[in-house]
Tab-separated table of C-alpha atoms and ligand atoms in Angstrom:
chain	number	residue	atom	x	y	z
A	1	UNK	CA	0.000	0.000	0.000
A	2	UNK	CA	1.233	3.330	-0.958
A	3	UNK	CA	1.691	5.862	1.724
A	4	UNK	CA	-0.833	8.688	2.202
A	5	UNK	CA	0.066	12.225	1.362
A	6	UNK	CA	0.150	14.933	3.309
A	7	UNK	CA	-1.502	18.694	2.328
A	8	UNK	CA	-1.831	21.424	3.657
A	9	UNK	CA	-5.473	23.086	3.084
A	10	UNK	CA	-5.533	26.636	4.450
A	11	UNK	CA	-8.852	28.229	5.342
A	12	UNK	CA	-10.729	25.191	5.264
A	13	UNK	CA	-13.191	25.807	8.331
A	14	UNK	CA	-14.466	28.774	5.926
A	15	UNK	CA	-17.301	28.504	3.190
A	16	UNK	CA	-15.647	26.672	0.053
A	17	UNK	CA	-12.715	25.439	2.377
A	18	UNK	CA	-14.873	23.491	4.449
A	19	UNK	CA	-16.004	21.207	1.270
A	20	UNK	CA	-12.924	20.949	-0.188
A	21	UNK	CA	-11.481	19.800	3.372
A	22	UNK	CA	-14.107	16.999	3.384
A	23	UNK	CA	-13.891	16.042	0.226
A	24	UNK	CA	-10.098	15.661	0.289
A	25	UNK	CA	-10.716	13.735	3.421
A	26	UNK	CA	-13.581	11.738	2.095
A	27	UNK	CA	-11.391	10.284	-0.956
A	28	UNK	CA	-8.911	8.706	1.584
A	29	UNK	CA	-6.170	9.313	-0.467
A	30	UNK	CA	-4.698	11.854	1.445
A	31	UNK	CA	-3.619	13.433	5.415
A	32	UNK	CA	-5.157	16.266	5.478
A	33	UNK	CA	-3.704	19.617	7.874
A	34	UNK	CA	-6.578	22.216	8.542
A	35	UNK	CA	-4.797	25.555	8.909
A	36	UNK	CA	-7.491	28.508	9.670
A	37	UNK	CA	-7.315	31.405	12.378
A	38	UNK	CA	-11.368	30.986	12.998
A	39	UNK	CA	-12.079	34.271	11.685
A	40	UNK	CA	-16.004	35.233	11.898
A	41	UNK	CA	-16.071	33.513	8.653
A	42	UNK	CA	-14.045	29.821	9.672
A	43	UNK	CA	-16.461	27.659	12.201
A	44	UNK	CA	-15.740	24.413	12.677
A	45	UNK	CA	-19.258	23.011	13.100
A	46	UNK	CA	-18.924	22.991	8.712
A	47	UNK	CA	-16.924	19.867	9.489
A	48	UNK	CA	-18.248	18.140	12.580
A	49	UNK	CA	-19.165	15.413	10.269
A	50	UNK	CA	-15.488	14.066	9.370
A	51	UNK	CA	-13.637	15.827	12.783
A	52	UNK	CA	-12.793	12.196	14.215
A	53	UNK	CA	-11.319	11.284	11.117
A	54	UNK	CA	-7.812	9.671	11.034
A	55	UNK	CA	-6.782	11.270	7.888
A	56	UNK	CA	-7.777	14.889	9.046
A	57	UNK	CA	-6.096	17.334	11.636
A	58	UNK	CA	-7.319	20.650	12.512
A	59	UNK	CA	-4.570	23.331	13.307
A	60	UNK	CA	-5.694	26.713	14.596
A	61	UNK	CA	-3.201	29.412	13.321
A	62	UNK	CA	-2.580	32.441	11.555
A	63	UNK	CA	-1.027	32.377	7.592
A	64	UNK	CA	0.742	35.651	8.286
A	65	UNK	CA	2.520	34.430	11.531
A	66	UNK	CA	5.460	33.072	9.849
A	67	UNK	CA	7.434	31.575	12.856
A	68	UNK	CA	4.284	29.046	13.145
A	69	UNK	CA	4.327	28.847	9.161
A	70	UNK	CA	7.705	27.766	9.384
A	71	UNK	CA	7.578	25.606	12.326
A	72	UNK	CA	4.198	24.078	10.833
A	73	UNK	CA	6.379	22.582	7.686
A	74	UNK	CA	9.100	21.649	9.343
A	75	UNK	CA	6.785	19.640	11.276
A	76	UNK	CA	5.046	18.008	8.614
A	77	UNK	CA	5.865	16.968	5.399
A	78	UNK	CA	3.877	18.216	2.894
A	79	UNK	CA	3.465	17.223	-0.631
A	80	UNK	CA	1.387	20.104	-1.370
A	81	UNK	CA	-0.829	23.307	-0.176
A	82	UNK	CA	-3.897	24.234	-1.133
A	83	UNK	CA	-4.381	28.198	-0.237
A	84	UNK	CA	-7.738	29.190	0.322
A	85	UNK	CA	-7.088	31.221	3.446
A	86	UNK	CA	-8.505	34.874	2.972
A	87	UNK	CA	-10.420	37.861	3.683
A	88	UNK	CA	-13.408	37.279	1.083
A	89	UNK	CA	-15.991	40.163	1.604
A	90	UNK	CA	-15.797	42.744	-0.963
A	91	UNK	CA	-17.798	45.185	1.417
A	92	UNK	CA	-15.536	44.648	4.109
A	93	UNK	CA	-12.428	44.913	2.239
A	94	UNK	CA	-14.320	48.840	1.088
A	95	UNK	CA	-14.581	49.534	4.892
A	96	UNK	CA	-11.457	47.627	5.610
A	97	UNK	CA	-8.596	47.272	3.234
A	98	UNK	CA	-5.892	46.905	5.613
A	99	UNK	CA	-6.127	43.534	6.530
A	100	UNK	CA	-7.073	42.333	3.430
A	101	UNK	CA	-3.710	43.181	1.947
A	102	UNK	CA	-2.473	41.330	5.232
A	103	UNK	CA	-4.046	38.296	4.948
A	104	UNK	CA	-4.602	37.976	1.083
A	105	UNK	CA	-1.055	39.710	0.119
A	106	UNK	CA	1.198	39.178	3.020
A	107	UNK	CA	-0.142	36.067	4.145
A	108	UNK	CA	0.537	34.462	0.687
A	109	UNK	CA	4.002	35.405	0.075
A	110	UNK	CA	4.889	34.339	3.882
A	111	UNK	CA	3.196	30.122	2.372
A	112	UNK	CA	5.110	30.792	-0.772
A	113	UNK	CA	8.155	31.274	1.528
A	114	UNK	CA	7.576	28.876	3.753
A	115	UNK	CA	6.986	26.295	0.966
A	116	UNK	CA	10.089	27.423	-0.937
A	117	UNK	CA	12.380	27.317	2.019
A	118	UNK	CA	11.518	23.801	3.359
A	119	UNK	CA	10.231	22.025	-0.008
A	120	UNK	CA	13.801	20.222	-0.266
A	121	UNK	CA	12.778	18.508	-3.429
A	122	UNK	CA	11.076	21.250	-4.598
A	123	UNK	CA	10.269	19.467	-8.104
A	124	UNK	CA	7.383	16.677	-6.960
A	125	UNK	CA	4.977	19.249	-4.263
A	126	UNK	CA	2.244	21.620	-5.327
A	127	UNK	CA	1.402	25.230	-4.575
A	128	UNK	CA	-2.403	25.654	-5.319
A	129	UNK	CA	-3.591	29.209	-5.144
A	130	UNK	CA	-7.057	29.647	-5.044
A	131	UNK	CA	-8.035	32.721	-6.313
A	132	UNK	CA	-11.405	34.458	-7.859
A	133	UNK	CA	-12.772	36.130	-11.561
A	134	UNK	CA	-12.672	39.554	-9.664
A	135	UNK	CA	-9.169	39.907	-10.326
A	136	UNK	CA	-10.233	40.206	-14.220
A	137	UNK	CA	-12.228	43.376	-13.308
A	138	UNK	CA	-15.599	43.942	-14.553
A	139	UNK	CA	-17.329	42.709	-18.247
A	140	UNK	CA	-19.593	45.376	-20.280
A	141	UNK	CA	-22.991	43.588	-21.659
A	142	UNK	CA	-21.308	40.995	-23.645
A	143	UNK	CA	-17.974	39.211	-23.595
A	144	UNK	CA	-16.156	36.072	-21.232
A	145	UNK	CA	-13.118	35.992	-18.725
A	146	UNK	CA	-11.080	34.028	-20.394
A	147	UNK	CA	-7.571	32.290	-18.650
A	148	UNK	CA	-5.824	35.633	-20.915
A	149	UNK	CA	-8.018	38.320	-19.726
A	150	UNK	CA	-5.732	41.135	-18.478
A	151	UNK	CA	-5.653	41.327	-14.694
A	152	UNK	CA	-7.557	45.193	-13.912
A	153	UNK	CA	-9.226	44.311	-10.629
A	154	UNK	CA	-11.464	47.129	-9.440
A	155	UNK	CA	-12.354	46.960	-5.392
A	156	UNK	CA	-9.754	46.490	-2.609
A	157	UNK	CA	-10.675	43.069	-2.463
A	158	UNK	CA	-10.408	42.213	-6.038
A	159	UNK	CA	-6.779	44.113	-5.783
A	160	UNK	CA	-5.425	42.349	-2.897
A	161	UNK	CA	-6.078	38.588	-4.685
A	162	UNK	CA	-4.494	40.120	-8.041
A	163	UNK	CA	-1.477	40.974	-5.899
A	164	UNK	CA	-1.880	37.462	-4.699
A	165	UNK	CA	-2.029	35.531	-7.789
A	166	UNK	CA	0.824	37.768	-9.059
A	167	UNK	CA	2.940	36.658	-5.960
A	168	UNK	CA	2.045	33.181	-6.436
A	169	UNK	CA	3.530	33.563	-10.802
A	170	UNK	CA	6.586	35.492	-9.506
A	171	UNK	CA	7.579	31.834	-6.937
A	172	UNK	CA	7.695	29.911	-10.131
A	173	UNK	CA	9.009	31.946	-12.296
A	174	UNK	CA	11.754	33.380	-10.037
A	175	UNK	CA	12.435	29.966	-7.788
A	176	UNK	CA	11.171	27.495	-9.798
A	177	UNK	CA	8.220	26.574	-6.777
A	178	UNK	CA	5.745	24.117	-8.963
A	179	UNK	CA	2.340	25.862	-8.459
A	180	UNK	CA	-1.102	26.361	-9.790
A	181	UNK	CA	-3.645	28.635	-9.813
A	182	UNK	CA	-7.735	29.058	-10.527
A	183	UNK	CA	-9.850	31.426	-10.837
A	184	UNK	CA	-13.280	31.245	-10.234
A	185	UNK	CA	-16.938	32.844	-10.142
A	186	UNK	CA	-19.815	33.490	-7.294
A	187	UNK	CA	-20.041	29.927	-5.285
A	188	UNK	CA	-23.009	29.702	-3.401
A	189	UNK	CA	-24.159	26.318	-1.046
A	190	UNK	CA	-24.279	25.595	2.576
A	191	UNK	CA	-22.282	26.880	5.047
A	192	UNK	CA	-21.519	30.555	3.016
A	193	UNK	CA	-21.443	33.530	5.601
A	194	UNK	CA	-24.814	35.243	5.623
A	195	UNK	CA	-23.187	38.891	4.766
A	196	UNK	CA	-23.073	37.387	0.798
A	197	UNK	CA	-25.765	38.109	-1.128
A	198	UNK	CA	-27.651	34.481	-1.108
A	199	UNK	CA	-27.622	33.439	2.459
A	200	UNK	CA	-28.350	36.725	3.250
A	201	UNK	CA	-31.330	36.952	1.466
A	202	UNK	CA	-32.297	33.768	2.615
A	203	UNK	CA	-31.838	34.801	6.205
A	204	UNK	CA	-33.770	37.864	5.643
A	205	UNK	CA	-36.674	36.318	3.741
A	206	UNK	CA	-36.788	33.517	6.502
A	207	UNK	CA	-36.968	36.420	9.339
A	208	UNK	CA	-39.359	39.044	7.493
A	209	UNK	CA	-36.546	41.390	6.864
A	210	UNK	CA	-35.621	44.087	4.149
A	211	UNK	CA	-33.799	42.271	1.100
A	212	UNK	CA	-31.520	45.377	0.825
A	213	UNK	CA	-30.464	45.112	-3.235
A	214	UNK	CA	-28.034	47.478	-4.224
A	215	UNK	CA	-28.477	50.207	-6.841
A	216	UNK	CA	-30.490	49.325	-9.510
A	217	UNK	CA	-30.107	45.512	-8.796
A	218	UNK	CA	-28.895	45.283	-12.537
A	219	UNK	CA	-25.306	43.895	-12.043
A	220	UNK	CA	-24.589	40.300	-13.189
A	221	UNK	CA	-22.776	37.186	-11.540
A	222	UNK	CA	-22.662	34.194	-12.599
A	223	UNK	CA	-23.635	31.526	-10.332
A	224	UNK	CA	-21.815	28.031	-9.032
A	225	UNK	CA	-22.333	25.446	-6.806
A	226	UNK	CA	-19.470	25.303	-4.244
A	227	UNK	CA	-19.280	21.167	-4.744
A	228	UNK	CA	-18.850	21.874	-8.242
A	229	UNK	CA	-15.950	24.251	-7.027
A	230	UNK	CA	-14.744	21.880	-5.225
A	231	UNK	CA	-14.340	18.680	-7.469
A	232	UNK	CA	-12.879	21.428	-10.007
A	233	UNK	CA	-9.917	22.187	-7.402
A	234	UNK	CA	-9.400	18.288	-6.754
A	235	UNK	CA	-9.255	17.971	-10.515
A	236	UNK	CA	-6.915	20.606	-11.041
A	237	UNK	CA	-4.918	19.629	-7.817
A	238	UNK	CA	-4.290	16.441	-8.698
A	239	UNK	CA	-4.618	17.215	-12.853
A	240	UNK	CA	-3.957	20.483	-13.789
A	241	UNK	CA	-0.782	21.400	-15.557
A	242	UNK	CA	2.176	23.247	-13.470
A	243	UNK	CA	2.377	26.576	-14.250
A	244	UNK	CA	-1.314	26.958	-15.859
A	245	UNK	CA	-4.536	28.798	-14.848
A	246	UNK	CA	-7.312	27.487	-14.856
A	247	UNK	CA	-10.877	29.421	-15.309
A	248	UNK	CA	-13.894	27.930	-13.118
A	249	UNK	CA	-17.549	29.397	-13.900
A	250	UNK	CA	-21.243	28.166	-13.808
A	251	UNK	CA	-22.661	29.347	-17.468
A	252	UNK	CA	-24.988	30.173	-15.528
A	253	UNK	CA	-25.219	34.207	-15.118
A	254	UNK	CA	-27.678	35.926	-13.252
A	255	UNK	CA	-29.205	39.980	-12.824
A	256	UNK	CA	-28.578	40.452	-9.302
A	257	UNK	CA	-32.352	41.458	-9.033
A	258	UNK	CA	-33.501	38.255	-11.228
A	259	UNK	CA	-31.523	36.104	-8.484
A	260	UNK	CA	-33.825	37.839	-5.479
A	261	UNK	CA	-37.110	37.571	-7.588
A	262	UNK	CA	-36.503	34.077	-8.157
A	263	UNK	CA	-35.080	32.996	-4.106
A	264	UNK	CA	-38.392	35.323	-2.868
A	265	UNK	CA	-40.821	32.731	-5.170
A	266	UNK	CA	-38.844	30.036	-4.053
A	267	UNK	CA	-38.945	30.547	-0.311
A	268	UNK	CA	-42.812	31.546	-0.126
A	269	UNK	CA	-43.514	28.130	-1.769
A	270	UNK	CA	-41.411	26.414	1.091
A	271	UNK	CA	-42.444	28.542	3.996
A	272	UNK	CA	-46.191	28.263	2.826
A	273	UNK	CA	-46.642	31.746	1.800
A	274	UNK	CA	-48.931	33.397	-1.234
A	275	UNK	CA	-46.679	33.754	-4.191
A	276	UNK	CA	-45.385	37.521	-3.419
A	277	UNK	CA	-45.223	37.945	0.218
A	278	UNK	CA	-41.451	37.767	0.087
A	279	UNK	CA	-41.056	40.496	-2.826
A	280	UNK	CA	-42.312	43.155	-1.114
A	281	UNK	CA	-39.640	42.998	1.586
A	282	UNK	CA	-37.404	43.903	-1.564
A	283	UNK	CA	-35.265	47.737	-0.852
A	284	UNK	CA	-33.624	49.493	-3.325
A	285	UNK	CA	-30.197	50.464	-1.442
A	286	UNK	CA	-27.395	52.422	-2.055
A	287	UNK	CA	-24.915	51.050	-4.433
A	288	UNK	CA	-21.774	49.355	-3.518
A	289	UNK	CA	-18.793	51.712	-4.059
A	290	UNK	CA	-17.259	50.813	-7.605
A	291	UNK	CA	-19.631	48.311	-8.059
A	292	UNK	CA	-18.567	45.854	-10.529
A	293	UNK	CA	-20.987	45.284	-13.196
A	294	UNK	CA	-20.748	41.416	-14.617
A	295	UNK	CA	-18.590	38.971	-14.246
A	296	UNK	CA	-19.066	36.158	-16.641
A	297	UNK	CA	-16.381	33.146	-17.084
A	298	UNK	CA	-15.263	31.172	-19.948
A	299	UNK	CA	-14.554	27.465	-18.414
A	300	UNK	CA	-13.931	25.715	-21.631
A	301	UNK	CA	-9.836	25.373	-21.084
A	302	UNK	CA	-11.414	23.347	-17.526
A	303	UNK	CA	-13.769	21.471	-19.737
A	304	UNK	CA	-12.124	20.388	-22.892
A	305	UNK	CA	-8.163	19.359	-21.200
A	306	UNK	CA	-9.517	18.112	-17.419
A	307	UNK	CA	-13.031	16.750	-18.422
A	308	UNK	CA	-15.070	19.374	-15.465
A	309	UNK	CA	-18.733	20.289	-15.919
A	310	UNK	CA	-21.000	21.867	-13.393
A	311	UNK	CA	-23.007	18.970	-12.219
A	312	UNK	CA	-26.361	21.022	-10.723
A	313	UNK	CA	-29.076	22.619	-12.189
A	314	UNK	CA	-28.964	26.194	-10.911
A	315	UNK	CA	-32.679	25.910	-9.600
A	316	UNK	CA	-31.343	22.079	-7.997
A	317	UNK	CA	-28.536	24.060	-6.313
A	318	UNK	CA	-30.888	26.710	-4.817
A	319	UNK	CA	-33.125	24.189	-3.556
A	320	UNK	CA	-30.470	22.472	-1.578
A	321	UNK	CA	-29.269	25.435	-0.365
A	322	UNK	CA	-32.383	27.098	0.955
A	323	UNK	CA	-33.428	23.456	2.547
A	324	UNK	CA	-29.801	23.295	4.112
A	325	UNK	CA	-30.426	27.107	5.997
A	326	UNK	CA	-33.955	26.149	6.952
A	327	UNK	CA	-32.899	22.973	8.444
A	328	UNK	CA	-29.933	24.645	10.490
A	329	UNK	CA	-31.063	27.325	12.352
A	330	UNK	CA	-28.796	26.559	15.098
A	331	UNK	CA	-25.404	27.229	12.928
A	332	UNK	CA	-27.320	31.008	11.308
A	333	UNK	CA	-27.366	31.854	15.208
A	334	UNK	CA	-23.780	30.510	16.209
A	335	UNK	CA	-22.185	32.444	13.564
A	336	UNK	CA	-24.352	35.928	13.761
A	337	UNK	CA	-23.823	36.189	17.285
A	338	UNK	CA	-20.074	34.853	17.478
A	339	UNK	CA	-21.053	32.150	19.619
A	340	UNK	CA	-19.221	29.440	16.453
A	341	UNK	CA	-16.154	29.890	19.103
A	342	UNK	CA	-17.635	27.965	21.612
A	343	UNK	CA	-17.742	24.788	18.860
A	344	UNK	CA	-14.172	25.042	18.861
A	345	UNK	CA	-13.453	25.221	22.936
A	346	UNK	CA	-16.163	22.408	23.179
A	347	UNK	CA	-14.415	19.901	20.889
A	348	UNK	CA	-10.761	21.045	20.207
A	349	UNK	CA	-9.219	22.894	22.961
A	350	UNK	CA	-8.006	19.509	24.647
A	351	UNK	CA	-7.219	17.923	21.350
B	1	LIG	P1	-14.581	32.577	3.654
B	1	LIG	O1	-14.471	33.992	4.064
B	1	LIG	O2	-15.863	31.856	3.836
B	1	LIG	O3	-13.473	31.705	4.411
B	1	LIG	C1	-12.152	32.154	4.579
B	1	LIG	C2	-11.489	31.261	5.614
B	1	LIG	O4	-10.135	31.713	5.774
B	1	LIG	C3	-12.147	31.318	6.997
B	1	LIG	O5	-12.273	30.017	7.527
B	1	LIG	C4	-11.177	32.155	7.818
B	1	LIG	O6	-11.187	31.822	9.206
B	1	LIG	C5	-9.845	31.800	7.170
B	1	LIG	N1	-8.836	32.842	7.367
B	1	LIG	C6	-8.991	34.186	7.152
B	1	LIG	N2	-7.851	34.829	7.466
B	1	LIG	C7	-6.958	33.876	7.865
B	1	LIG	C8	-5.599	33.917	8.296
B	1	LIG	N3	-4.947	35.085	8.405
B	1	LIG	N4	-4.989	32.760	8.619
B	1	LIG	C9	-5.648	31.574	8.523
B	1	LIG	N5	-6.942	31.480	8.141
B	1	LIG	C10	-7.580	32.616	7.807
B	1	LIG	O7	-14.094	32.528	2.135
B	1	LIG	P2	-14.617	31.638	0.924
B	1	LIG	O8	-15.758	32.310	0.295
B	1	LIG	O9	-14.713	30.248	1.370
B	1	LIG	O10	-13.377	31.794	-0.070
B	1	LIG	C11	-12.257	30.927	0.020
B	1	LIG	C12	-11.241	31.318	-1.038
B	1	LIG	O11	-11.832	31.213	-2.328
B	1	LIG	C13	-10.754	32.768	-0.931
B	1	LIG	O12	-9.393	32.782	-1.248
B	1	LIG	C14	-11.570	33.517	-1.963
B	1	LIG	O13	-10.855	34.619	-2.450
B	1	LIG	C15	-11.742	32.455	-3.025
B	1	LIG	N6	-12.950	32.566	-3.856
B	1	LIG	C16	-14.188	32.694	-3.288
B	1	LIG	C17	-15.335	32.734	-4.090
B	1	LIG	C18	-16.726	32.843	-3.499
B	1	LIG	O14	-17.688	32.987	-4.262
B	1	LIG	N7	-16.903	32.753	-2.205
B	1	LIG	C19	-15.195	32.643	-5.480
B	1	LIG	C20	-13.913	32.533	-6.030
B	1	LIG	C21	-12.801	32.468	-5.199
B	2	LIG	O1	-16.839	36.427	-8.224
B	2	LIG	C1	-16.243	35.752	-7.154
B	2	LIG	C2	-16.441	36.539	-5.880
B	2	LIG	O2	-17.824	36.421	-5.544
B	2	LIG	C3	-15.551	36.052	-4.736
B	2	LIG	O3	-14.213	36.253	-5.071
B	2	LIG	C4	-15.906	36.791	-3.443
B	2	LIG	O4	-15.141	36.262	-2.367
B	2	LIG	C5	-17.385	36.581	-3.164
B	2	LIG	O5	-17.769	37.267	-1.991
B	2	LIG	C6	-18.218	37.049	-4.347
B	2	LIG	O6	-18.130	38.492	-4.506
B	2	LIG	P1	-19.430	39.391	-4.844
B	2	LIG	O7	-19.151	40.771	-4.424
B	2	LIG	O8	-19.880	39.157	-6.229
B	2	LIG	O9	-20.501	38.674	-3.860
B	2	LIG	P2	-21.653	39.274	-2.919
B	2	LIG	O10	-22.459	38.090	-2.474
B	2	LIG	O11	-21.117	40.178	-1.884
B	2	LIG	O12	-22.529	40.118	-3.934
B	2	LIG	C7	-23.121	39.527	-5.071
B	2	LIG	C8	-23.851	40.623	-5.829
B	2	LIG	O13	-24.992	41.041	-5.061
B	2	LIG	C9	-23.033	41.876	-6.054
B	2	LIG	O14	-23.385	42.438	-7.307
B	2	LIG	C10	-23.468	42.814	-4.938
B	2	LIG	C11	-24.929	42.438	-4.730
B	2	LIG	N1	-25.439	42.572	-3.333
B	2	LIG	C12	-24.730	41.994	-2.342
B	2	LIG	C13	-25.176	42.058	-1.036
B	2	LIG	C14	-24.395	41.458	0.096
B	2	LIG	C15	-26.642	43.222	-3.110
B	2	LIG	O15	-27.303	43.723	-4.038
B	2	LIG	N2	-27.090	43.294	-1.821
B	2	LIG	C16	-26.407	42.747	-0.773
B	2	LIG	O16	-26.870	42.876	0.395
């Protein structure tokens, strides 16, 4: 029997981290180290499921701490990272740039150091950046990201992950460090941070509350479900050329205010409301600053050399994910209130 491999997964107790983490457990093929600070956005209840697992360890820490970076691989040998680690709020990173250029920027290059320095046979590990469509700025009314767009990112956030993937090109091309990268577009699923505009909506239809849509609610994303995401990063993890990008989208793009229409009609059919109820609590807000206006992403280079489709129906995906926030209540209230701490001082402190 072949030894299992060890990787590093960083900010897998957030949103898309957390199903990557258990899906990299799941396959058995690997040992997988959990590295996330527990931000407001990491909570470990996203992987109570798989926390007694042998081939999983959960490590509470901080990317841009690079004494424990450096300790943490020179205690383990990993074969590869997977860097998912970041601050992920566009609004936040408006109110808050500062540590979004920590985390995102500084954080990065301190892994890519790390990673450099104790990779002794740099030539068979993996540096796999995870990074976002943002970075490719914002499409008119027609057009694709494609893997050659030109990088003109247009919001703090946006900036900080350019800087990132930049970072991430300048390892391999100045120390040879074997990496990968993807970019992809608006994930949406269980266990997504209810300041983003589905579970948030979803909260607020649930509770009665204004669905605050900004501006004219005309601005376009395109839509994907964050399993999909994730069997795309295992795919290109374990597929994807050295060196490459890889684009990962939905074809699937929706008006922001199409998207709220169409959660409002789905929600008073579950909650047993007359068709409507729900789009009156809809407010025209302010509009975010800079406000992007579509993103839309070619996948084909994903499709035609590593096989990847989206595997849900957009209407499937919302379906699952509205019956996943009805059904957990208790994990809406941990994580608005800050009480998701407690999960980890109940069931890891003594590990
Ligand atoms: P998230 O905000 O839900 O989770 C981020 C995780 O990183 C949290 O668990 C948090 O605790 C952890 N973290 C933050 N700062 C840290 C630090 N300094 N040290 C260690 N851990 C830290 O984010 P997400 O939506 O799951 O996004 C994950 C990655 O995917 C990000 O890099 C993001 O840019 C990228 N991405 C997200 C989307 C999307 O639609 N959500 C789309 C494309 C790409
Ligand atoms: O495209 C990938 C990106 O998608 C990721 O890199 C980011 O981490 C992720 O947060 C997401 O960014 P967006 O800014 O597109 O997502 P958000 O859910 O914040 O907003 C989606 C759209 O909805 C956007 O046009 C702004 C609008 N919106 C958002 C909120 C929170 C509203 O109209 N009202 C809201 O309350």
């Amino acid at each position: 029997m072949t030894e299992k491999e060890t990787i590093l997964i960083t900010g897998g107790a957030g949103f898309i981290g957390s199903h990557v983490v258990r899906r990299f457990v799941k396959s058995e093929k690997y040992i997988i180290v959990n590295l996330d600070k527990l931000t407001y956005a990491g909570n470990l209840e996203n992987l109570r499921d798989i926390e007694d697992n042998p081939n999983y360890k959960f490590v509470k820490g901080d990317i841009c701490d690079f004494a424990f970076i450096k300790e943490l691989f020179s205690k383990y040998d990993f074969k590869g990272v997977i860097h998912l680690a970041a601050e992920s709020h566009v609004d936040r990173s408006i109110s808050n740039p500062m540590e979004f250029i920590q985390t995102n920027v500084v954080g990065t290059v301190g892994l890519l150091n790390a990673a450099k320095d104790s990779w002794a046979n740099i030539g068979d590990r993996r540096f796999y950046h995870v990074s976002t469509d943002e970075v490719y700025g914002s499409l008119g009314e027609t057009g694709f990201f494609t893997e050659t767009t030109p990088y003109d990112p247009q919001s703090p956030y946006s900036a900080s992950k350019a800087s990132s993937d930049h970072f991430v090109r300048a390892y391999g091309n100045t120390y040879g460090l074997p990496f990968v990268i993807s970019n992809c577009s608006n994930n949406y699923g269980p266990n997504h941070f209810p300041e983003k505009l589905i579970p948030l909506m979803i909260h607020n239809i649930k509770n009665g509350k204004p669905l605050p849509v900004y501006g004219k609610g005309e601005n376009v994303r395109d839509w994907l479900y964050v399993e999909d995401h994730a069997r795309a990063i295992e795919l290109i993890f374990e597929k994807g050329k050295n060196g490459d990008t890889y684009n990962i989208g939905g074809f699937n793009e929706w008006k922001n205010i199409d998207l709220v229409h169409l959660l409002c009609d789905v929600m008073d059919d579950k909650l047993g409301n007359s068709q409507g109820t729900s789009r009156k609590l809809i407010t025209y807000v302010k509009d975010r600053a800079g406000h992007d206006l579509r993103y839309a992403i070619d996948a084909t280079k994903l499709q035609q050399e590593l096989g990847w489709e989206p595997s849900l129906q957009f209407k499937e995906g919302l379906e699952k994910t509205i019956d996943w926030y009805l059904a957990n209540e208790k994990w809406l209230q941990d994580v608005t209130s800050g009480d998701y701490l407690k999960y980890y001082d109940e069931h890891y402190a003594n590990r």
